[in-house]
mmCIF file of C-alpha atoms and ligand atoms in Angstrom:
data_model
loop_
_atom_site.group_PDB
_atom_site.id
_atom_site.type_symbol
_atom_site.label_atom_id
_atom_site.label_comp_id
_atom_site.label_asym_id
_atom_site.label_seq_id
_atom_site.Cartn_x
_atom_site.Cartn_y
_atom_site.Cartn_z
ATOM 1 C CA MET A 1 -74.823 -45.707 89.926
ATOM 2 C CA ASN A 2 -76.302 -43.206 87.483
ATOM 3 C CA TRP A 3 -77.020 -43.945 83.810
ATOM 4 C CA TYR A 4 -73.888 -42.196 82.605
ATOM 5 C CA SER A 5 -71.423 -44.081 84.803
ATOM 6 C CA ASP A 6 -73.282 -47.355 84.134
ATOM 7 C CA GLU A 7 -72.856 -46.735 80.405
ATOM 8 C CA ARG A 8 -69.198 -45.884 80.930
ATOM 9 C CA VAL A 9 -68.507 -49.078 82.795
ATOM 10 C CA ARG A 10 -70.175 -51.068 80.010
ATOM 11 C CA SER A 11 -68.042 -49.264 77.373
ATOM 12 C CA VAL A 12 -64.817 -49.906 79.260
ATOM 13 C CA ARG A 13 -65.739 -53.610 79.666
ATOM 14 C CA MET A 14 -66.480 -53.852 75.951
ATOM 15 C CA LEU A 15 -63.200 -52.157 75.007
ATOM 16 C CA THR A 16 -61.268 -54.423 77.353
ATOM 17 C CA ARG A 17 -62.906 -57.468 75.723
ATOM 18 C CA LEU A 18 -62.018 -56.149 72.281
ATOM 19 C CA MET A 19 -58.399 -55.455 73.183
ATOM 20 C CA THR A 20 -57.819 -58.822 74.820
ATOM 21 C CA ALA A 21 -59.558 -60.781 72.064
ATOM 22 C CA ARG A 22 -57.690 -62.839 69.525
ATOM 23 C CA GLY A 23 -56.498 -60.562 66.731
ATOM 24 C CA SER A 24 -56.238 -57.865 69.384
ATOM 25 C CA ARG A 25 -53.632 -55.911 67.444
ATOM 26 C CA SER A 26 -56.188 -54.937 64.815
ATOM 27 C CA ALA A 27 -58.861 -54.345 67.486
ATOM 28 C CA LEU A 28 -56.491 -52.024 69.317
ATOM 29 C CA HIS A 29 -55.572 -50.266 66.074
ATOM 30 C CA LEU A 30 -59.264 -49.820 65.277
ATOM 31 C CA CYS A 31 -59.878 -48.300 68.740
ATOM 32 C CA ASN A 32 -56.950 -45.920 68.211
ATOM 33 C CA LEU A 33 -58.198 -44.920 64.747
ATOM 34 C CA VAL A 34 -61.686 -44.187 66.063
ATOM 35 C CA ALA A 35 -60.226 -42.252 69.003
ATOM 36 C CA SER A 36 -58.101 -40.159 66.614
ATOM 37 C CA VAL A 37 -61.252 -39.149 64.729
ATOM 38 C CA HIS A 38 -63.116 -38.237 67.919
ATOM 39 C CA PHE A 39 -60.256 -36.227 69.418
ATOM 40 C CA SER A 40 -58.733 -34.714 66.263
ATOM 41 C CA GLY A 41 -59.178 -31.106 67.383
ATOM 42 C CA LEU A 42 -60.643 -30.209 63.963
ATOM 43 C CA PRO A 43 -64.195 -28.829 63.675
ATOM 44 C CA THR A 44 -66.546 -31.065 61.727
ATOM 45 C CA ILE A 45 -69.005 -30.786 58.854
ATOM 46 C CA THR A 46 -71.472 -33.526 57.943
ATOM 47 C CA LEU A 47 -71.575 -35.016 54.464
ATOM 48 C CA THR A 48 -75.130 -33.705 54.086
ATOM 49 C CA GLU A 49 -74.043 -30.134 54.924
ATOM 50 C CA MET A 50 -71.046 -30.411 52.632
ATOM 51 C CA ARG A 51 -73.136 -31.708 49.728
ATOM 52 C CA ALA A 52 -75.584 -28.841 50.245
ATOM 53 C CA ARG A 53 -72.683 -26.364 50.032
ATOM 54 C CA LEU A 54 -71.508 -27.989 46.811
ATOM 55 C CA GLY A 55 -75.076 -28.002 45.470
ATOM 56 C CA ARG A 56 -75.204 -24.192 45.770
ATOM 57 C CA GLY A 57 -76.595 -24.131 49.293
ATOM 58 C CA THR A 58 -79.784 -26.064 48.619
ATOM 59 C CA PRO A 59 -80.088 -29.365 50.531
ATOM 60 C CA GLY A 60 -80.750 -32.185 48.065
ATOM 61 C CA ALA A 61 -79.699 -30.088 45.043
ATOM 62 C CA ALA A 62 -76.495 -32.043 44.383
ATOM 63 C CA PRO A 63 -76.867 -35.182 42.215
ATOM 64 C CA GLY A 64 -77.942 -38.071 44.463
ATOM 65 C CA ASN A 65 -76.314 -41.072 42.789
ATOM 66 C CA VAL A 66 -72.876 -42.345 43.703
ATOM 67 C CA VAL A 67 -70.934 -45.138 41.975
ATOM 68 C CA LEU A 68 -68.837 -47.551 44.053
ATOM 69 C CA HIS A 69 -66.395 -50.175 42.776
ATOM 70 C CA GLY A 70 -67.600 -53.705 43.531
ATOM 71 C CA GLU A 71 -64.652 -54.352 45.856
ATOM 72 C CA LEU A 72 -65.562 -51.174 47.807
ATOM 73 C CA HIS A 73 -61.952 -50.371 48.794
ATOM 74 C CA GLY A 74 -58.395 -51.476 48.035
ATOM 75 C CA PHE A 75 -54.969 -51.958 49.619
ATOM 76 C CA GLY A 76 -53.912 -48.662 51.230
ATOM 77 C CA ALA A 77 -57.229 -47.035 50.364
ATOM 78 C CA GLY A 78 -58.673 -46.468 53.852
ATOM 79 C CA SER A 79 -62.190 -47.395 54.902
ATOM 80 C CA ILE A 80 -65.242 -48.162 52.786
ATOM 81 C CA GLY A 81 -66.948 -45.142 54.389
ATOM 82 C CA GLU A 82 -64.118 -42.887 53.222
ATOM 83 C CA MET A 83 -64.331 -44.236 49.652
ATOM 84 C CA ALA A 84 -68.086 -43.642 49.713
ATOM 85 C CA GLY A 85 -67.674 -40.144 51.208
ATOM 86 C CA LEU A 86 -65.047 -39.204 48.622
ATOM 87 C CA SER A 87 -67.271 -40.487 45.813
ATOM 88 C CA SER A 88 -70.245 -38.552 47.149
ATOM 89 C CA LEU A 89 -68.252 -35.300 47.232
ATOM 90 C CA VAL A 90 -67.093 -35.812 43.631
ATOM 91 C CA ALA A 91 -70.628 -36.640 42.488
ATOM 92 C CA ALA A 92 -71.965 -33.498 44.187
ATOM 93 C CA HIS A 93 -69.213 -31.209 42.901
ATOM 94 C CA GLN A 94 -68.988 -32.569 39.307
ATOM 95 C CA PRO A 95 -65.386 -31.415 38.721
ATOM 96 C CA ARG A 96 -63.823 -31.385 35.247
ATOM 97 C CA ASN A 97 -60.118 -31.254 36.084
ATOM 98 C CA LEU A 98 -59.031 -33.407 39.013
ATOM 99 C CA LEU A 99 -55.631 -33.840 40.639
ATOM 100 C CA GLU A 100 -54.723 -36.655 43.023
ATOM 101 C CA PHE A 101 -51.575 -37.169 45.104
ATOM 102 C CA GLY A 102 -51.174 -40.858 46.013
ATOM 103 C CA THR A 103 -52.420 -43.400 43.442
ATOM 104 C CA CYS A 104 -51.255 -46.658 45.078
ATOM 105 C CA GLN A 105 -53.397 -49.358 43.389
ATOM 106 C CA GLY A 106 -55.702 -46.729 41.898
ATOM 107 C CA CYS A 107 -58.775 -47.361 44.057
ATOM 108 C CA SER A 108 -59.439 -43.719 44.946
ATOM 109 C CA THR A 109 -58.562 -42.785 41.343
ATOM 110 C CA TRP A 110 -61.249 -45.180 40.130
ATOM 111 C CA HIS A 111 -63.830 -43.500 42.385
ATOM 112 C CA LEU A 112 -62.804 -40.006 41.225
ATOM 113 C CA TRP A 113 -63.132 -41.203 37.625
ATOM 114 C CA ALA A 114 -66.447 -43.036 38.046
ATOM 115 C CA ASN A 115 -68.191 -40.157 39.819
ATOM 116 C CA SER A 116 -67.002 -37.182 37.750
ATOM 117 C CA PRO A 117 -68.492 -36.085 34.391
ATOM 118 C CA LYS A 118 -67.653 -38.201 31.355
ATOM 119 C CA ASP A 119 -65.373 -35.486 29.923
ATOM 120 C CA ALA A 120 -63.419 -34.892 33.157
ATOM 121 C CA ARG A 121 -59.636 -35.322 33.185
ATOM 122 C CA ILE A 122 -57.853 -36.921 36.134
ATOM 123 C CA THR A 123 -54.145 -36.604 36.859
ATOM 124 C CA THR A 124 -52.783 -38.871 39.576
ATOM 125 C CA VAL A 125 -49.265 -38.718 41.020
ATOM 126 C CA ASP A 126 -47.340 -41.534 42.702
ATOM 127 C CA LEU A 127 -43.812 -42.820 43.065
ATOM 128 C CA PRO A 128 -42.552 -45.004 40.205
ATOM 129 C CA SER A 129 -43.241 -48.696 40.828
ATOM 130 C CA GLY A 130 -40.596 -50.260 43.049
ATOM 131 C CA LEU A 131 -39.251 -46.952 44.414
ATOM 132 C CA THR A 132 -39.184 -46.067 48.119
ATOM 133 C CA VAL A 133 -38.009 -42.663 49.314
ATOM 134 C CA GLU A 134 -36.745 -40.929 52.451
ATOM 135 C CA GLY A 135 -38.878 -38.353 54.263
ATOM 136 C CA SER A 136 -42.212 -39.974 53.373
ATOM 137 C CA THR A 137 -44.332 -42.458 55.366
ATOM 138 C CA ASP A 138 -45.733 -46.014 55.034
ATOM 139 C CA PRO A 139 -42.750 -47.679 53.277
ATOM 140 C CA GLU A 140 -44.893 -50.806 52.775
ATOM 141 C CA LEU A 141 -47.255 -48.798 50.543
ATOM 142 C CA GLN A 142 -44.651 -46.911 48.560
ATOM 143 C CA GLY A 143 -44.118 -47.621 44.882
ATOM 144 C CA ASP A 144 -46.826 -50.264 44.441
ATOM 145 C CA LYS A 145 -46.232 -52.319 41.314
ATOM 146 C CA VAL A 146 -49.822 -53.359 40.639
ATOM 147 C CA ARG A 147 -52.254 -50.513 39.963
ATOM 148 C CA ARG A 148 -55.106 -52.918 39.484
ATOM 149 C CA PHE A 149 -57.974 -50.418 39.938
ATOM 150 C CA LEU A 150 -56.509 -47.699 37.713
ATOM 151 C CA PRO A 151 -59.019 -47.072 34.868
ATOM 152 C CA GLU A 152 -57.658 -47.672 31.380
ATOM 153 C CA ASP A 153 -58.966 -44.458 29.919
ATOM 154 C CA PRO A 154 -57.015 -41.724 28.119
ATOM 155 C CA ARG A 155 -58.734 -39.225 30.429
ATOM 156 C CA VAL A 156 -56.731 -40.679 33.346
ATOM 157 C CA ARG A 157 -53.042 -39.667 33.373
ATOM 158 C CA LEU A 158 -50.617 -41.357 35.790
ATOM 159 C CA VAL A 159 -47.510 -39.269 36.580
ATOM 160 C CA GLU A 160 -44.879 -41.426 38.239
ATOM 161 C CA THR A 161 -42.601 -39.143 40.233
ATOM 162 C CA ASP A 162 -41.858 -38.038 43.775
ATOM 163 C CA SER A 163 -44.500 -35.362 44.395
ATOM 164 C CA ARG A 164 -41.786 -33.133 45.846
ATOM 165 C CA SER A 165 -40.372 -32.826 42.294
ATOM 166 C CA PHE A 166 -43.781 -32.536 40.617
ATOM 167 C CA ASP A 167 -44.704 -29.241 38.945
ATOM 168 C CA PRO A 168 -48.511 -29.015 38.513
ATOM 169 C CA SER A 169 -48.518 -25.789 36.477
ATOM 170 C CA PHE A 170 -49.102 -27.627 33.134
ATOM 171 C CA LEU A 171 -52.541 -28.729 34.435
ATOM 172 C CA GLY A 172 -54.215 -25.320 34.188
ATOM 173 C CA SER A 173 -57.115 -24.754 36.601
ATOM 174 C CA VAL A 174 -57.975 -27.708 38.812
ATOM 175 C CA ASP A 175 -61.395 -27.896 40.514
ATOM 176 C CA PHE A 176 -60.945 -30.967 42.730
ATOM 177 C CA CYS A 177 -57.857 -32.232 44.506
ATOM 178 C CA PHE A 178 -57.380 -35.308 46.705
ATOM 179 C CA ILE A 179 -54.241 -35.559 48.858
ATOM 180 C CA ASP A 180 -53.234 -39.048 50.034
ATOM 181 C CA ALA A 181 -49.538 -39.592 49.174
ATOM 182 C CA GLY A 182 -46.739 -39.182 51.756
ATOM 183 C CA HIS A 183 -48.260 -38.297 55.144
ATOM 184 C CA SER A 184 -45.183 -36.706 56.726
ATOM 185 C CA TYR A 185 -45.512 -33.018 57.567
ATOM 186 C CA ALA A 186 -43.096 -32.094 54.724
ATOM 187 C CA CYS A 187 -44.893 -34.244 52.118
ATOM 188 C CA VAL A 188 -48.403 -33.053 52.967
ATOM 189 C CA LYS A 189 -47.244 -29.420 53.055
ATOM 190 C CA ASN A 190 -45.609 -29.870 49.642
ATOM 191 C CA ASP A 191 -48.699 -31.526 48.133
ATOM 192 C CA THR A 192 -51.121 -28.991 49.644
ATOM 193 C CA GLU A 193 -49.109 -25.990 48.439
ATOM 194 C CA LYS A 194 -48.950 -27.491 44.952
ATOM 195 C CA ALA A 195 -52.694 -28.214 45.009
ATOM 196 C CA LEU A 196 -53.487 -24.666 46.116
ATOM 197 C CA SER A 197 -51.260 -23.251 43.354
ATOM 198 C CA VAL A 198 -53.682 -24.650 40.719
ATOM 199 C CA LEU A 199 -57.018 -24.935 42.579
ATOM 200 C CA VAL A 200 -59.683 -22.483 41.387
ATOM 201 C CA ARG A 201 -61.969 -20.481 43.715
ATOM 202 C CA GLY A 202 -64.837 -22.723 44.711
ATOM 203 C CA GLY A 203 -62.608 -25.753 44.047
ATOM 204 C CA LEU A 204 -62.664 -28.571 46.575
ATOM 205 C CA LEU A 205 -59.580 -29.894 48.387
ATOM 206 C CA VAL A 206 -59.840 -33.192 50.297
ATOM 207 C CA TRP A 207 -57.169 -34.706 52.560
ATOM 208 C CA HIS A 208 -57.033 -38.307 53.712
ATOM 209 C CA ASP A 209 -55.728 -39.279 57.190
ATOM 210 C CA ALA A 210 -56.469 -35.870 58.699
ATOM 211 C CA THR A 211 -56.606 -37.217 62.261
ATOM 212 C CA TRP A 212 -53.829 -39.823 62.690
ATOM 213 C CA THR A 213 -50.766 -38.505 64.534
ATOM 214 C CA ASP A 214 -48.594 -41.670 65.018
ATOM 215 C CA ASP A 215 -46.175 -43.167 62.473
ATOM 216 C CA ASP A 216 -44.721 -39.724 61.601
ATOM 217 C CA TYR A 217 -48.055 -38.544 60.190
ATOM 218 C CA GLY A 218 -48.117 -34.728 60.078
ATOM 219 C CA VAL A 219 -51.437 -34.083 58.306
ATOM 220 C CA ASN A 220 -53.351 -33.160 61.485
ATOM 221 C CA ARG A 221 -50.677 -30.724 62.693
ATOM 222 C CA TYR A 222 -50.373 -29.103 59.266
ATOM 223 C CA LEU A 223 -54.157 -28.699 58.849
ATOM 224 C CA LYS A 224 -54.391 -27.036 62.266
ATOM 225 C CA GLU A 225 -51.691 -24.601 61.191
ATOM 226 C CA LEU A 226 -53.659 -23.780 58.029
ATOM 227 C CA ARG A 227 -56.800 -23.231 60.141
ATOM 228 C CA GLY A 228 -54.730 -20.828 62.276
ATOM 229 C CA GLN A 229 -54.053 -18.908 59.043
ATOM 230 C CA GLY A 230 -57.819 -18.582 58.450
ATOM 231 C CA MET A 231 -58.601 -21.540 56.169
ATOM 232 C CA ASP A 232 -61.972 -23.109 57.023
ATOM 233 C CA ILE A 233 -60.814 -26.737 56.952
ATOM 234 C CA ARG A 234 -63.323 -29.214 58.433
ATOM 235 C CA GLN A 235 -63.278 -32.873 59.235
ATOM 236 C CA LEU A 236 -65.982 -34.704 57.292
ATOM 237 C CA THR A 237 -68.415 -36.825 59.298
ATOM 238 C CA LEU A 238 -70.578 -39.578 57.834
ATOM 239 C CA GLY A 239 -73.021 -41.717 59.860
ATOM 240 C CA PRO A 240 -72.476 -42.180 63.606
ATOM 241 C CA PHE A 241 -70.911 -45.650 63.112
ATOM 242 C CA ASP A 242 -68.732 -44.905 60.049
ATOM 243 C CA TYR A 243 -65.013 -44.278 60.405
ATOM 244 C CA CYS A 244 -63.972 -41.260 58.337
ATOM 245 C CA ALA A 245 -60.754 -39.249 58.600
ATOM 246 C CA LEU A 246 -61.246 -37.067 55.524
ATOM 247 C CA ALA A 247 -60.864 -33.286 55.826
ATOM 248 C CA VAL A 248 -62.295 -30.776 53.338
ATOM 249 C CA LEU A 249 -61.811 -27.208 52.209
ATOM 250 C CA VAL A 250 -63.775 -25.231 49.637
ATOM 251 C CA ARG A 251 -61.356 -22.629 48.322
ATOM 252 C CA ALA A 252 -62.659 -19.173 49.232
HETATM 253 C C1 SAM B 301 -52.106 -44.452 51.190
HETATM 254 S S1 SAM B 301 -51.459 -44.779 49.614
HETATM 255 C C2 SAM B 301 -52.613 -44.039 48.538
HETATM 256 C C3 SAM B 301 -53.913 -44.796 48.472
HETATM 257 C C4 SAM B 301 -54.839 -44.372 47.343
HETATM 258 N N1 SAM B 301 -55.176 -42.952 47.431
HETATM 259 C C5 SAM B 301 -56.129 -45.185 47.362
HETATM 260 O O1 SAM B 301 -57.119 -44.713 47.934
HETATM 261 O O2 SAM B 301 -56.130 -46.264 46.782
HETATM 262 C C6 SAM B 301 -50.128 -43.646 49.551
HETATM 263 C C7 SAM B 301 -49.389 -43.616 48.229
HETATM 264 O O3 SAM B 301 -48.554 -42.459 48.243
HETATM 265 C C8 SAM B 301 -47.375 -42.741 47.551
HETATM 266 N N2 SAM B 301 -46.327 -41.815 47.998
HETATM 267 C C9 SAM B 301 -45.719 -41.779 49.209
HETATM 268 N N3 SAM B 301 -44.801 -40.788 49.236
HETATM 269 C C10 SAM B 301 -44.841 -40.186 48.015
HETATM 270 C C11 SAM B 301 -44.146 -39.111 47.420
HETATM 271 N N4 SAM B 301 -43.180 -38.439 48.064
HETATM 272 N N5 SAM B 301 -44.466 -38.770 46.139
HETATM 273 C C12 SAM B 301 -45.423 -39.438 45.448
HETATM 274 N N6 SAM B 301 -46.115 -40.466 45.966
HETATM 275 C C13 SAM B 301 -45.838 -40.835 47.237
HETATM 276 C C14 SAM B 301 -47.080 -44.206 47.876
HETATM 277 O O4 SAM B 301 -46.282 -44.793 46.851
HETATM 278 C C15 SAM B 301 -48.470 -44.803 47.980
HETATM 279 O O5 SAM B 301 -48.846 -45.432 46.777
#
């Protein structure tokens, strides 16, 4: 048996152990999440490369410090690696007018707020508390009533509406946008088109859940279509052991 097949057999044994272990539903889900990242069909860019691009092409030029909330992530907020990656991009880009689709409990909003300049404004859009809607995804996350991470700061504006009825034109020029609301094809297309209608050249657009294709998620399909139209969208990679399904675009 050569090294490669030996290694393969060991991996399959390990996966089988994981999937048959107690709590196997979450182990299986974790395996599927990791697989979706590895086989997403999107080209990748490392966080280091991305930060260098944001720091005007010079590696190490972007500010090095990143602020993380003590709880590291919240309900519906994805992985700790993704929160750290998002924070690092904001810290490197230093945007002044930020737009977010998908507030939930406000965990990602907190990280946008904590890592942007002290005069930055953040607008975050979510369904009104208690409301669930047709044509979106994750009904268990919709219309959260407790936005416990949301910073109490006049610079942070919460707009409670269905993003399909949201008109962003009052915001002026936005230089950072994070999309993590409804993950159906129609919702992500709506949110992306609205983000692009206000995003300046050189502005940064970040999508969450760019690789998952079950549960009616249409982000991956939509991003591939945009790539087909010439947009250089990349999947962000962190360290070799960190799960990250963020995708990024610097507006040309
Ligand atoms: C995955 S959670 C967002 C998590 C959040 N970004 C974080 O990191 O803490 C998705 C959110 O999108 C909201 N949402 C779903 N469909 C929506 C729609 N059509 N318009 C506005 N918000 C929507 C849900 O209410 C939910 O709070």
